[in-house]
Coordinates of C-alpha atoms in Angstrom, one line a residue:
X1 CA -7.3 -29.9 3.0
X2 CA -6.4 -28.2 -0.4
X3 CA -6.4 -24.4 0.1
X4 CA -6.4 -22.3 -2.7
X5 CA -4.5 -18.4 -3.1
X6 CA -5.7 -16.5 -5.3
X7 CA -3.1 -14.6 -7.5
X8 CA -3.4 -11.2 -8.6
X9 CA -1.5 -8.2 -10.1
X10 CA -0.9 -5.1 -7.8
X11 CA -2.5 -1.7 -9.3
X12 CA -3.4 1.4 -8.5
X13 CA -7.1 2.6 -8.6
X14 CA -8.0 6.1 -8.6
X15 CA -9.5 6.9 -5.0
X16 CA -13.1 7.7 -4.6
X17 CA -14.2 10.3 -2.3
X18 CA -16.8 11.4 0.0
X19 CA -16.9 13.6 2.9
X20 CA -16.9 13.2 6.8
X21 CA -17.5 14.3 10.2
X22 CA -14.3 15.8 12.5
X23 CA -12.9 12.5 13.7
X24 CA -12.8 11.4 16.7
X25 CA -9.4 12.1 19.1
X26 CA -7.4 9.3 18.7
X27 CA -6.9 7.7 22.9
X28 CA -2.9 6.7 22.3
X29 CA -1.1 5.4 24.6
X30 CA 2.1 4.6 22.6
X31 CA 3.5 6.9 20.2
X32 CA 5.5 4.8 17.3
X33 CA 7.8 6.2 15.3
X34 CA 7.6 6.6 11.7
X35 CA 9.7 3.9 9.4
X36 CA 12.8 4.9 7.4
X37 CA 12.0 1.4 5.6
X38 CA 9.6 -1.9 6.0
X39 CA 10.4 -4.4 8.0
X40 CA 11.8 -7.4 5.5
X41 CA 11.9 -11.2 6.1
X42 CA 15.6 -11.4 7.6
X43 CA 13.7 -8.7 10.5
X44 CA 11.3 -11.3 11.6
X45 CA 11.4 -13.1 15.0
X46 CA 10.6 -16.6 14.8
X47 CA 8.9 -17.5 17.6
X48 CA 7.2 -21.3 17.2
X49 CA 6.2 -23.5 14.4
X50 CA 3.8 -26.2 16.0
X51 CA 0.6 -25.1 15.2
X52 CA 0.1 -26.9 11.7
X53 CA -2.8 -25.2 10.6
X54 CA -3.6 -22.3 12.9
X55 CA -5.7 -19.5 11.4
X56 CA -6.9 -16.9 13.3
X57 CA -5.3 -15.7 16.7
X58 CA -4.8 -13.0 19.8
X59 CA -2.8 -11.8 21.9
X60 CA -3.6 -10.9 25.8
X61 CA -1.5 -10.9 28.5
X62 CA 1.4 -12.5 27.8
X63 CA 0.0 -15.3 25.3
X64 CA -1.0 -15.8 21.9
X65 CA -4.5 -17.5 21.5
X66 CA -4.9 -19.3 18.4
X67 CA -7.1 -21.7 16.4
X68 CA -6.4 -25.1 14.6
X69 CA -8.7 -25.9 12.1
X70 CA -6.8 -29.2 11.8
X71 CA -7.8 -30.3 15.1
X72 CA -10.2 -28.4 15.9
X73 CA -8.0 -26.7 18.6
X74 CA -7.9 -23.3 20.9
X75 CA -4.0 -23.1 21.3
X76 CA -2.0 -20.9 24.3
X77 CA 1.4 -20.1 23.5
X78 CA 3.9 -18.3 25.4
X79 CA 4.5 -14.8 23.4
X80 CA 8.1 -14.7 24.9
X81 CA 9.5 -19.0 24.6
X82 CA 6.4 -20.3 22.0
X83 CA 5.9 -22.7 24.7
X84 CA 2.3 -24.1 23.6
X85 CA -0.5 -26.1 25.4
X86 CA -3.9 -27.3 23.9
X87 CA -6.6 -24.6 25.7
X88 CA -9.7 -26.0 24.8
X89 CA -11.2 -28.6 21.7
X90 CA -14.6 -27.9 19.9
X91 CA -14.2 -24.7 17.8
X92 CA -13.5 -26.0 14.1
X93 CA -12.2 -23.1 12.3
X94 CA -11.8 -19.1 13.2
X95 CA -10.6 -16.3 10.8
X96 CA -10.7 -13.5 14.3
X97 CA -11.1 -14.2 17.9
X98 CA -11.6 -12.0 20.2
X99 CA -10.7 -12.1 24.5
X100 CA -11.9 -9.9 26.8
X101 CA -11.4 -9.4 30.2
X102 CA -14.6 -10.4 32.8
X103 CA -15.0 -10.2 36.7
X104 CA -13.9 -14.2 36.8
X105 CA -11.2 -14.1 34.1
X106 CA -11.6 -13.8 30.4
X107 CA -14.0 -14.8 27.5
X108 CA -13.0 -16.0 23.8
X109 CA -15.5 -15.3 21.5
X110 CA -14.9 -16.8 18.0
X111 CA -16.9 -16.3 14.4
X112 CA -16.5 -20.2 13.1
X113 CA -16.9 -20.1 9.2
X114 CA -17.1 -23.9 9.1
X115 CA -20.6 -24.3 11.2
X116 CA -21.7 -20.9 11.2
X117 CA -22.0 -20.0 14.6
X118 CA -20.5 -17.7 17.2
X119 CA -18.7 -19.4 19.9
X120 CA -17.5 -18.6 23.3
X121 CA -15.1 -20.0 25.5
X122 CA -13.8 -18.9 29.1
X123 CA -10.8 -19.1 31.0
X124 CA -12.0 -22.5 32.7
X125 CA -11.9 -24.0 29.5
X126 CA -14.8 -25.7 29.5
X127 CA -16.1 -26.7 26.5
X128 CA -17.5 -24.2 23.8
X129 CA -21.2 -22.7 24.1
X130 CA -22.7 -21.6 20.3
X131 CA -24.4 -18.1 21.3
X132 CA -25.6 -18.4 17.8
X133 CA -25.8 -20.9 14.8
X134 CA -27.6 -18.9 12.3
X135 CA -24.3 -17.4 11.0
X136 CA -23.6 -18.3 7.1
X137 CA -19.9 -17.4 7.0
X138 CA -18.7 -15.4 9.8
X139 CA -15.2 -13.9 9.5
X140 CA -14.3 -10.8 11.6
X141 CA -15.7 -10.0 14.7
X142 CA -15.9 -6.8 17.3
X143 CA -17.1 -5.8 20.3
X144 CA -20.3 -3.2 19.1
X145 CA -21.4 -2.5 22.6
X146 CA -21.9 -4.0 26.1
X147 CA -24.3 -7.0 24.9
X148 CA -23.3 -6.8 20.6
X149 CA -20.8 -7.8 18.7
X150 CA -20.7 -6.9 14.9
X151 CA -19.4 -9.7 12.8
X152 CA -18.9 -9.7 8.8
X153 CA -20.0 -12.4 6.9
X154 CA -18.5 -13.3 3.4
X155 CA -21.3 -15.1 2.3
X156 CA -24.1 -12.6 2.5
X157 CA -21.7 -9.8 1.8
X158 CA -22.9 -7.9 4.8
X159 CA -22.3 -7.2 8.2
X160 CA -24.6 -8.5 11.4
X161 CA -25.0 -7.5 14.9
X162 CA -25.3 -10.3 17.3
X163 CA -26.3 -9.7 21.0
X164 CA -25.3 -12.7 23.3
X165 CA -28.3 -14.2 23.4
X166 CA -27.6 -15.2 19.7
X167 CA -30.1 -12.3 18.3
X168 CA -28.9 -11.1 15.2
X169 CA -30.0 -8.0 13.1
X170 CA -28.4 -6.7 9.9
X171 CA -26.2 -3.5 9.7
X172 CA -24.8 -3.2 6.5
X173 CA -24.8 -5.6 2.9
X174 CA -23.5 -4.9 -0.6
X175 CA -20.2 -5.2 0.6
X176 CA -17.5 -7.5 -1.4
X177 CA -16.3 -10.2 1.1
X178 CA -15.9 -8.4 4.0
X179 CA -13.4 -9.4 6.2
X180 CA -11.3 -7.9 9.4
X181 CA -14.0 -6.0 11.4
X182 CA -12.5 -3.2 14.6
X183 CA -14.1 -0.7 16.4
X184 CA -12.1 2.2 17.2
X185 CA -14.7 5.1 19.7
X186 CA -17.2 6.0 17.7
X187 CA -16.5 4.3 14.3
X188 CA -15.9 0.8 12.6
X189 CA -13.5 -0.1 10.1
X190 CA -14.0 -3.3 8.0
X191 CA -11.6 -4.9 5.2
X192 CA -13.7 -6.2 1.6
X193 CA -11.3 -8.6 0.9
X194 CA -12.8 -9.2 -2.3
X195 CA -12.0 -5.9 -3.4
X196 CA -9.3 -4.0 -4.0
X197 CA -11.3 -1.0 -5.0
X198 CA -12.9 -0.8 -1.8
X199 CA -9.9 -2.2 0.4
X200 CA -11.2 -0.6 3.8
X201 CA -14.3 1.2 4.5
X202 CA -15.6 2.6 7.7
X203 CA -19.1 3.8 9.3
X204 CA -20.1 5.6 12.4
X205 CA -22.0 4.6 15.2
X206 CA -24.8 7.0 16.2
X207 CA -25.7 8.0 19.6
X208 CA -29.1 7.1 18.9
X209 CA -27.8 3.1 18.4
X210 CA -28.5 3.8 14.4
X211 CA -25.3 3.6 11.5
X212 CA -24.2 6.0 8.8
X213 CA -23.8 5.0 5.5
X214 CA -20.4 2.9 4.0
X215 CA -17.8 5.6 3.4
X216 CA -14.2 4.8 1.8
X217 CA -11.3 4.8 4.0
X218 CA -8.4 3.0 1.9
X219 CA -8.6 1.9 -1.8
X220 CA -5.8 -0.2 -3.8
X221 CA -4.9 -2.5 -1.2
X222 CA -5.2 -6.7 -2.6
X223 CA -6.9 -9.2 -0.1
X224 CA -7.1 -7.4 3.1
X225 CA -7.6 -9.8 5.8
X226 CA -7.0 -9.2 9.4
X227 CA -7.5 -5.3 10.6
X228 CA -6.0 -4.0 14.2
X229 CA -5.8 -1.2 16.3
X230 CA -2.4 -0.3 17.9
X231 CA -2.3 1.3 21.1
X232 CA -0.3 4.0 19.2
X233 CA -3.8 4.7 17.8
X234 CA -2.8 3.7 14.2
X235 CA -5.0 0.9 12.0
X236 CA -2.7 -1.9 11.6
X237 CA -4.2 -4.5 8.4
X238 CA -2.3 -7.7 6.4
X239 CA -3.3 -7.6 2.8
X240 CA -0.7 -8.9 -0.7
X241 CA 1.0 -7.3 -2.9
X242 CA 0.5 -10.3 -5.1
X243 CA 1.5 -13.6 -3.1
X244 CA 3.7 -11.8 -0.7
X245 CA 1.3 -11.2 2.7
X246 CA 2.3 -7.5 4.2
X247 CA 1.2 -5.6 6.8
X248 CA 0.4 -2.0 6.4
X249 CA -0.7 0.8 8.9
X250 CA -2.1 4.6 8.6
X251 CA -3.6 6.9 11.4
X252 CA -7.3 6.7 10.3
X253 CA -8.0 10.0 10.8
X254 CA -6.4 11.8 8.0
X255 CA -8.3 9.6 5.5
X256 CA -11.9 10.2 7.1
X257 CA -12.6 13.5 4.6
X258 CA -11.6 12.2 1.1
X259 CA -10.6 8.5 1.5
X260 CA -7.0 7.6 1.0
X261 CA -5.5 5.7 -1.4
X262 CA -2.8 2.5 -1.2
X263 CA 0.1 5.4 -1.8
X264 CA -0.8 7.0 1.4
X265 CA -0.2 3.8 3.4
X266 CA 3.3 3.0 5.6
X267 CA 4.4 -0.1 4.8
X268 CA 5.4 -2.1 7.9
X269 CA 6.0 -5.5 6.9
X270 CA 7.3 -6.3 3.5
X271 CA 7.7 -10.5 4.2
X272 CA 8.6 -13.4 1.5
X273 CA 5.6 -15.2 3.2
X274 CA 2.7 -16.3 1.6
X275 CA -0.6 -14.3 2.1
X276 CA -3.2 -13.8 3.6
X277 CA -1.7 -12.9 6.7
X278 CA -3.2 -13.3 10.6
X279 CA -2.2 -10.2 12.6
X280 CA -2.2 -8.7 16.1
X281 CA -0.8 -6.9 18.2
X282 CA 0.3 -6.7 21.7
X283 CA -0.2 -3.7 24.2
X284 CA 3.6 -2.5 23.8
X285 CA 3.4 -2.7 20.2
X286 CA 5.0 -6.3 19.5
X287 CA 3.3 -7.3 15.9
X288 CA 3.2 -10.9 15.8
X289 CA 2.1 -12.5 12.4
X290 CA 2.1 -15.9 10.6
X291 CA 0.3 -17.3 7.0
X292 CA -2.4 -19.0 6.9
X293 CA -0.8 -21.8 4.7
X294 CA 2.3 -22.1 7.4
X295 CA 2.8 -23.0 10.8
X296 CA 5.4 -20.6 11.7
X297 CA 4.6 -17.4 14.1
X298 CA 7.2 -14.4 13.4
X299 CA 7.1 -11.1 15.9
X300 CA 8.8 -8.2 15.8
X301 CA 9.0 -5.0 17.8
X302 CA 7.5 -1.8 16.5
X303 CA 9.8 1.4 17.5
X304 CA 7.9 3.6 19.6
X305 CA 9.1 6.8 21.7
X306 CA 10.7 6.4 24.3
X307 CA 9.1 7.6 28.0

């Protein structure tokens, strides 16, 4: 397969702005510690290189989870040796997977881009079940609520709630490739990767099951993929500053009244690898990362305060 990266210059737009509600206390239960200076290349961990052409992933519990669209391949591998064994075979392709924990073990749910459907996949790795096939191009996924997940879609420039009976309604459109979806209390932030301009924008969830209009969160930032919440409360997100793939984070809450701009970012990971970036993170704040165009996983630890 022949993928394509798209090269652009790094700039600076001016910031819109548009006002908010008090946000929401932030439930950390790490405190990092601010960066005297980004991570670089030489500071990267590498942890395996087996996976030939792994896209999305996540970590839980000691392993990372991630998809070959090569082989069509669910991956486990060991977060601390890289040992790796095949988990399950049937999901082509996966920008974001998600695992949660159930009563019987976990489930995998994954957005697949090439068939357009949302899969799901439990811990006796059986073989996947499509909850829905009337996707276009799902990319990011999160969990909404206790039978929804909200999923963007770069195709239809617009985000979907799907229940897990494969219902699907629309929540937002007129966005520019949306991209990394999470859902932090009461709000969800989403990457437009096709827009630097609008780089990351949030909206709330009401109480009466309703949305609020797109607001900006973070402008200037160059093919945001993957977004993540740390447990140290911070939004963790992989975009380029041109063809190098970084990895950026900021405490939400101080851009919720007027938006914030690339400036106001911390730059975590300044890397000579090639974007887009797949991100996550693990509970004690190990960032593992790798390109999309490489099989090599890197990790690192994140200082955090000490207990």
């Amino acid at each position: 397969m022949l993928l394509l990266v798209f090269q652009m210059a790094m700039f600076t737009l001016a910031q819109e702005t548009e006002s908010a509600s008090e946000p929401d206390s932030l439930d950390a239960s790490l405190a990092s510690l601010d960066l005297e200076s980004p991570f670089l290349q030489d500071d990267l961990e590498l942890l395996v290189g087996n996976v030939q052409r792994h896209n999305g992933f996540v970590w839980h519990d000691g392993s990372l989870y991630t998809i070959c669209n090569g082989d069509w391949t669910i991956y486990k591998i060991d977060d601390q040796t890289g040992d790796t064994i095949t988990f399950v075979f049937g999901t082509r392709d996966g920008n974001t997977l998600i695992l949660e924990d159930t009563s019987a073990g976990f489930d995998i749910w994954v957005p697949d881009p090439e068939v357009g459907a949302l899969w799901k996949v439990d811990q006796r790795r059986s073989a996947p079940v499509a909850i829905s096939a009337a996707l276009d191009s799902p990319w990011g996924i999160a969990r909404l609520d206790s039978d929804q997940f909200l999923i963007t879609d770069t195709k239809i420039n617009g985000i979907v709630a799907v229940n897990e009976n494969g219902a699907k309604v629309d929540v937002h459109s007129e966005l520019r490739a949306p991209t990394g979806i999470v859902k932090h209390e009461s709000r969800v932030y989403f990457a437009n990767g096709g827009s630097a301009r609008r780089g990351i924008e949030y909206f709330s969830v009401e109480a009466n099951g309703g949305y609020s209009a797109v607001k900006p969160l973070i402008s200037g930032l160059q093919n945001t993929t993957n977004l993540a919440m740390g447990s140290d409360g911070k939004l963790y997100f992989a975009y380029a500053l041109g063809t190098r793939g970084v990895i950026g984070r900021i405490d939400p809450s101080i851009c919720l009244q007027a938006g914030c701009s690339s400036d106001d970012v911390e730059l975590v990971v300044f890397s000579d690898i090639p974007a887009p970036l797949a991100i996550t993170l693990s509970d004690d704040l190990r960032l593992f990362l790798h390109s999309r165009f490489r099989p090599e996983i890197y990790w690192l630890q994140l200082p955090v305060e000490s207990t």
